[in-house]
PDB file of C-alpha atoms in Angstrom:
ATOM      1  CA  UNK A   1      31.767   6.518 -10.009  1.00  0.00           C
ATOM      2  CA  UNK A   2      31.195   5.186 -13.521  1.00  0.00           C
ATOM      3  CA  UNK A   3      29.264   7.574 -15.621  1.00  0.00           C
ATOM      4  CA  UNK A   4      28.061   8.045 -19.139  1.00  0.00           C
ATOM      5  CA  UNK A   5      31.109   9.566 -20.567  1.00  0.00           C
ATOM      6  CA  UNK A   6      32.718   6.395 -19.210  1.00  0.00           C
ATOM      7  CA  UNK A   7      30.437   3.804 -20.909  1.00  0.00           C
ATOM      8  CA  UNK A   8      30.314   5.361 -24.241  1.00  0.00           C
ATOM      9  CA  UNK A   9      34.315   5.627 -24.042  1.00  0.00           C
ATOM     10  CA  UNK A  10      34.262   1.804 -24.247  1.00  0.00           C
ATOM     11  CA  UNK A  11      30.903   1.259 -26.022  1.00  0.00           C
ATOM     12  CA  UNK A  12      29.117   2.009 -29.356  1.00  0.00           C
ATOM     13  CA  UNK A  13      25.986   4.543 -28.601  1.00  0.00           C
ATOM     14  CA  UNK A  14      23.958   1.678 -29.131  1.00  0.00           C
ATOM     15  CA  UNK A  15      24.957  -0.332 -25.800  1.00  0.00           C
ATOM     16  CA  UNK A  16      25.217   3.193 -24.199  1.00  0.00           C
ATOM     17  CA  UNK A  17      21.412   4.281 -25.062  1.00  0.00           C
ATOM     18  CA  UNK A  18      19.756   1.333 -22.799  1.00  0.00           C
ATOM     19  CA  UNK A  19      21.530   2.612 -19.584  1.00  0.00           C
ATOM     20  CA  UNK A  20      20.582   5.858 -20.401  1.00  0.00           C
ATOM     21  CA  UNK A  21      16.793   4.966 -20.429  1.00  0.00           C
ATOM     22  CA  UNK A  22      16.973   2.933 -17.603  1.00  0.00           C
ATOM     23  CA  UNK A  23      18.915   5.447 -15.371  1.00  0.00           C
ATOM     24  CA  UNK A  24      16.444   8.027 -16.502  1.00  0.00           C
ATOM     25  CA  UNK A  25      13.306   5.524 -15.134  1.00  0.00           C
ATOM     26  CA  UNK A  26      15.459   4.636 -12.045  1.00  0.00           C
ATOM     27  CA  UNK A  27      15.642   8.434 -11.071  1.00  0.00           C
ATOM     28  CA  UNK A  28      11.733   9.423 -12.494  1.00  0.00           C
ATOM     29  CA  UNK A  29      13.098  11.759 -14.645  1.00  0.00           C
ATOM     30  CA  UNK A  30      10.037  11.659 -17.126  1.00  0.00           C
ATOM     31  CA  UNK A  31      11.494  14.682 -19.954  1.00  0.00           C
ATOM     32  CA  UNK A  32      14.398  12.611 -20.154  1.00  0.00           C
ATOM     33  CA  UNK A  33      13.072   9.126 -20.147  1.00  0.00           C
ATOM     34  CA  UNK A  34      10.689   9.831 -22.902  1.00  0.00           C
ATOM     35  CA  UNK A  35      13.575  11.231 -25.141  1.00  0.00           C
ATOM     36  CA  UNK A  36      15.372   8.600 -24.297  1.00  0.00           C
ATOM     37  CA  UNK A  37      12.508   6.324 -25.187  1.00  0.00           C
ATOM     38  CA  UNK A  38      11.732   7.876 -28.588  1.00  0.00           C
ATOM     39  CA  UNK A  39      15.275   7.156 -29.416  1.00  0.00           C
ATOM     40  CA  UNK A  40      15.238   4.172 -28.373  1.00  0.00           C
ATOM     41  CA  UNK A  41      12.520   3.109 -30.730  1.00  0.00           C
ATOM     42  CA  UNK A  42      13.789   4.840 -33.636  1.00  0.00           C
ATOM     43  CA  UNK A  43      16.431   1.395 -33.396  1.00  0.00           C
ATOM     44  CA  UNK A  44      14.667  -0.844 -31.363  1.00  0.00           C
ATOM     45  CA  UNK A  45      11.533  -2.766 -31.869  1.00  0.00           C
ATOM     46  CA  UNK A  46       9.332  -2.106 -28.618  1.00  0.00           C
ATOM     47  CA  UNK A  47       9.292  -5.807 -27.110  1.00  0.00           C
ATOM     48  CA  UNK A  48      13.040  -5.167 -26.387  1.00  0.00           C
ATOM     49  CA  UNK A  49      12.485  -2.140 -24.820  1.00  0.00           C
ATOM     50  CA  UNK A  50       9.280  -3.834 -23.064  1.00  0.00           C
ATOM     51  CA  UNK A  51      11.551  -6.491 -21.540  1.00  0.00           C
ATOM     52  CA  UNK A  52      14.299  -3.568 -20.095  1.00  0.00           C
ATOM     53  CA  UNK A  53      11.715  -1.833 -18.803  1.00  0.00           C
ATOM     54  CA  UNK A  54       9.914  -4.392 -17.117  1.00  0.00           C
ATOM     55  CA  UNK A  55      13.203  -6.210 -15.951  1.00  0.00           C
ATOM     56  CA  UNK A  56      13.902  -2.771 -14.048  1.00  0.00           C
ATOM     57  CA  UNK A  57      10.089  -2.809 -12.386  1.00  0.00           C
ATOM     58  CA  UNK A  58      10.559  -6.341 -11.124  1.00  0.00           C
ATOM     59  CA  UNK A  59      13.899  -5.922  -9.700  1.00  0.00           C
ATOM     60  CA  UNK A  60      12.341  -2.489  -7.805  1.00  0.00           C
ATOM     61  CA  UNK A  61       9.530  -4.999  -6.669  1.00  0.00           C
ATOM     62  CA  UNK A  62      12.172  -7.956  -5.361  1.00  0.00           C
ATOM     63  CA  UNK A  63      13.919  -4.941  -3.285  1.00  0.00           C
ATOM     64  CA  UNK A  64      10.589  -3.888  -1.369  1.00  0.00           C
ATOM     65  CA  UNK A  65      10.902  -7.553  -0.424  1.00  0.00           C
ATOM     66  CA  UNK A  66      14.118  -7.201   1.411  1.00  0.00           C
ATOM     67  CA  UNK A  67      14.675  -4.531   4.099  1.00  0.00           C
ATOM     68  CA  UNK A  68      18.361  -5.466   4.558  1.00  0.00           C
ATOM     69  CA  UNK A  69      19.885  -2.326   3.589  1.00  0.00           C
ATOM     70  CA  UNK A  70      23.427  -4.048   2.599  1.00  0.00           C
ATOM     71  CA  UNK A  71      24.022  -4.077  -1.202  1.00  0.00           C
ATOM     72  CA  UNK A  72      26.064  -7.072  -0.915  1.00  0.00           C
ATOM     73  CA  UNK A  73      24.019  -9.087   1.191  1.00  0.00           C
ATOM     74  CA  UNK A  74      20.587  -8.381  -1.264  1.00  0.00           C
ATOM     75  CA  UNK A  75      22.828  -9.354  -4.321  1.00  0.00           C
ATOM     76  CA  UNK A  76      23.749 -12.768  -3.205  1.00  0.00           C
ATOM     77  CA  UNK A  77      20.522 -13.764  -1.715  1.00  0.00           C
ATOM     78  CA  UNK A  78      18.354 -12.654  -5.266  1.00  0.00           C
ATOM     79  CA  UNK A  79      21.389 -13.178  -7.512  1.00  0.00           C
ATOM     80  CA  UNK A  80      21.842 -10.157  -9.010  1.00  0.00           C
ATOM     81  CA  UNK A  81      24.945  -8.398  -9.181  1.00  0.00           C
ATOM     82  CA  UNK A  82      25.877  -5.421  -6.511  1.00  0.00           C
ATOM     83  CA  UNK A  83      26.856  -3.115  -8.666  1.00  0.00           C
ATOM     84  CA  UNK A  84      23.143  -3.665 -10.186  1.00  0.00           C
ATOM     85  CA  UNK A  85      21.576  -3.389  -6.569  1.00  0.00           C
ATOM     86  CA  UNK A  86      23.626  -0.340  -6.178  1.00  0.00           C
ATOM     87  CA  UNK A  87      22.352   1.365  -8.912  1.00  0.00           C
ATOM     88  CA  UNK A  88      18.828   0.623  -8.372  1.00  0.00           C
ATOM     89  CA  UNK A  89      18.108   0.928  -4.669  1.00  0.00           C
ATOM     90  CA  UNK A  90      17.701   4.999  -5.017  1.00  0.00           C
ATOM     91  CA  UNK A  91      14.974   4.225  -7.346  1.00  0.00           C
ATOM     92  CA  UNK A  92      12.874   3.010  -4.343  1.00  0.00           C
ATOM     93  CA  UNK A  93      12.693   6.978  -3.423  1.00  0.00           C
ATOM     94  CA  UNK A  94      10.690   7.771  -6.652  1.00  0.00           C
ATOM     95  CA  UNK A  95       8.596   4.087  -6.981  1.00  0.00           C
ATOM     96  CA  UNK A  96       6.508   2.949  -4.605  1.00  0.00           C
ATOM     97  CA  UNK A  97       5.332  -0.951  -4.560  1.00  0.00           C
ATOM     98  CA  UNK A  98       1.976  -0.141  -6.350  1.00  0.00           C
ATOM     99  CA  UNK A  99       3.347   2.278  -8.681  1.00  0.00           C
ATOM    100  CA  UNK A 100       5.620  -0.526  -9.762  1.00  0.00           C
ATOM    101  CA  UNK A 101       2.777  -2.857  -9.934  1.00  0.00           C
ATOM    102  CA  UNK A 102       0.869  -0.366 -12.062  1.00  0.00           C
ATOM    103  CA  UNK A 103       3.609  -0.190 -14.369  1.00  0.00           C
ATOM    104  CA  UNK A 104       4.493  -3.886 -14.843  1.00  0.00           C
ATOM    105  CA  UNK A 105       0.623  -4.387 -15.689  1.00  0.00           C
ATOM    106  CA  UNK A 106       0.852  -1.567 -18.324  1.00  0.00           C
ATOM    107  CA  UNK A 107       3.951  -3.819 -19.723  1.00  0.00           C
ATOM    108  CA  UNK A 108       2.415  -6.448 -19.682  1.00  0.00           C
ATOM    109  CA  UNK A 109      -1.321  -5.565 -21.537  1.00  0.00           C
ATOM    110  CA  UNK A 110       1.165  -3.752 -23.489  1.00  0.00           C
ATOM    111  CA  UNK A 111       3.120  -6.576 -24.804  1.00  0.00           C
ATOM    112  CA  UNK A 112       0.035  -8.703 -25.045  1.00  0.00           C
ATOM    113  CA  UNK A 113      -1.329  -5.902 -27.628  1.00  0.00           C
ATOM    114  CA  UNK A 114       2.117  -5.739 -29.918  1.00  0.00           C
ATOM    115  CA  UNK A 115       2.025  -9.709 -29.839  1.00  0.00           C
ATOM    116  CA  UNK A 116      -1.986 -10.049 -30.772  1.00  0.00           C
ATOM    117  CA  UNK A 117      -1.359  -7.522 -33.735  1.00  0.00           C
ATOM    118  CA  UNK A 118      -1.279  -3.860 -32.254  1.00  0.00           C
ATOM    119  CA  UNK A 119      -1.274  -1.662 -35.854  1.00  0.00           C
ATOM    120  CA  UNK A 120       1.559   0.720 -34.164  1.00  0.00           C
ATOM    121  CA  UNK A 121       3.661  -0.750 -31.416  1.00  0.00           C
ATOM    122  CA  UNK A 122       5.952   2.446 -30.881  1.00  0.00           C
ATOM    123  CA  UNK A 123       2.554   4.286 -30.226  1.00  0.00           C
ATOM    124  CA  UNK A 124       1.575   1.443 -27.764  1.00  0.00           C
ATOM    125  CA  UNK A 125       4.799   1.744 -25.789  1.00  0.00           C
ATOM    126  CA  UNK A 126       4.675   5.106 -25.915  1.00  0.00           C
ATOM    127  CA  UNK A 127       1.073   5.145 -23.866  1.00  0.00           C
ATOM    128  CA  UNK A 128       1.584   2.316 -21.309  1.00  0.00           C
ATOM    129  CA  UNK A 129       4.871   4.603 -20.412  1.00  0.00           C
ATOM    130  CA  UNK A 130       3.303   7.601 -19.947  1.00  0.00           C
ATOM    131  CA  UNK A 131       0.665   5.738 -17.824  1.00  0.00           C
ATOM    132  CA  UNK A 132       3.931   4.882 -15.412  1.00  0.00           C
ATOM    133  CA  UNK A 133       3.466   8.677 -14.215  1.00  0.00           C
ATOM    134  CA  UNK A 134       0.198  10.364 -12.688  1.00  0.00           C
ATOM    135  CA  UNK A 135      -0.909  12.975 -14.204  1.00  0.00           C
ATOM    136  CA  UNK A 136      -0.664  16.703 -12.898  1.00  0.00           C
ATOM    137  CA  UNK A 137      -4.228  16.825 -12.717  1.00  0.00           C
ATOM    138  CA  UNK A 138      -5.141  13.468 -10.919  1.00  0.00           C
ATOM    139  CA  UNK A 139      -4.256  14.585  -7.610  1.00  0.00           C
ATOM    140  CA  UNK A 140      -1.821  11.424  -6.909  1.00  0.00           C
ATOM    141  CA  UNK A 141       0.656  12.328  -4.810  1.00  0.00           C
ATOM    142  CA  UNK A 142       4.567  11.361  -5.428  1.00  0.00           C
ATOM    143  CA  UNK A 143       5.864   8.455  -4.209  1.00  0.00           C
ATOM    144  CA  UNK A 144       8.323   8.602  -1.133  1.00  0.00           C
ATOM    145  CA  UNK A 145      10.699   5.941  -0.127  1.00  0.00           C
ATOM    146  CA  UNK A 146       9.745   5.633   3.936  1.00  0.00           C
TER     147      UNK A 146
END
């Protein structure tokens, strides 16, 4: 098992702070994923961040595509590394196919405002993020891998 402590052994805290938010939106960990976010866009400009974030919900999507529950297999029929497919298949627990929808349509109205002249992008990513989770109030239930 490779963990943080690993990564930023070898790395400056500025590769180290992407896998952080992205392991924090593969497990639905919401406290963490929007400190991790805010952090993130203390250094990053938000389209970056746009295109992690949406390259995670598209590779979620392409796994609801293939039942085949064989890392290996998966990675050489989309292309994508194992160790990649390894790390991401637990996030099909916590995100269902239309929650992952949802969110790559917040990403993307979100990226279309910040490129047509949005007057404060980190505010912007900030609300099509929090849009990823229900609220407490709407009644949604979580979603369940099946």
């Amino acid at each position: 098992h490779i963990g943080e402590t690993d990564i930023a052994a070898v790395s400056s805290p500025s590769h180290v702070a992407p896998f952080a938010l992205s392991d924090a939106l593969l497990q639905k960990n919401r406290p963490r994923f929007f400190s991790e976010l805010s952090k993130r866009l203390q250094d990053d400009y938000p389209l970056a961040l746009i295109s992690l974030l949406a390259g995670q919900f598209r590779l979620i999507l392409e796994l609801w595509d293939h039942k085949n529950p064989n890392p290996a297999a998966i990675a050489a029929q989309i292309g994508k590394s194992e160790f990649v497919l390894k790390k991401t298949l637990p996030a099909l627990r916590h995100w269902s196919v239309a929650t992952s929808a949802q969110a790559l349509t917040q990403l993307h109205r979100c990226d279309v405002d910040l490129k047509t002249g949005c007057s404060d992008p980190a505010a912007r990513l900030l609300l099509a993020c929090s849009l990823f989770w229900p609220s407490a109030t709407s009644g949604a239930q979580p979603d369940v891998y099946e």
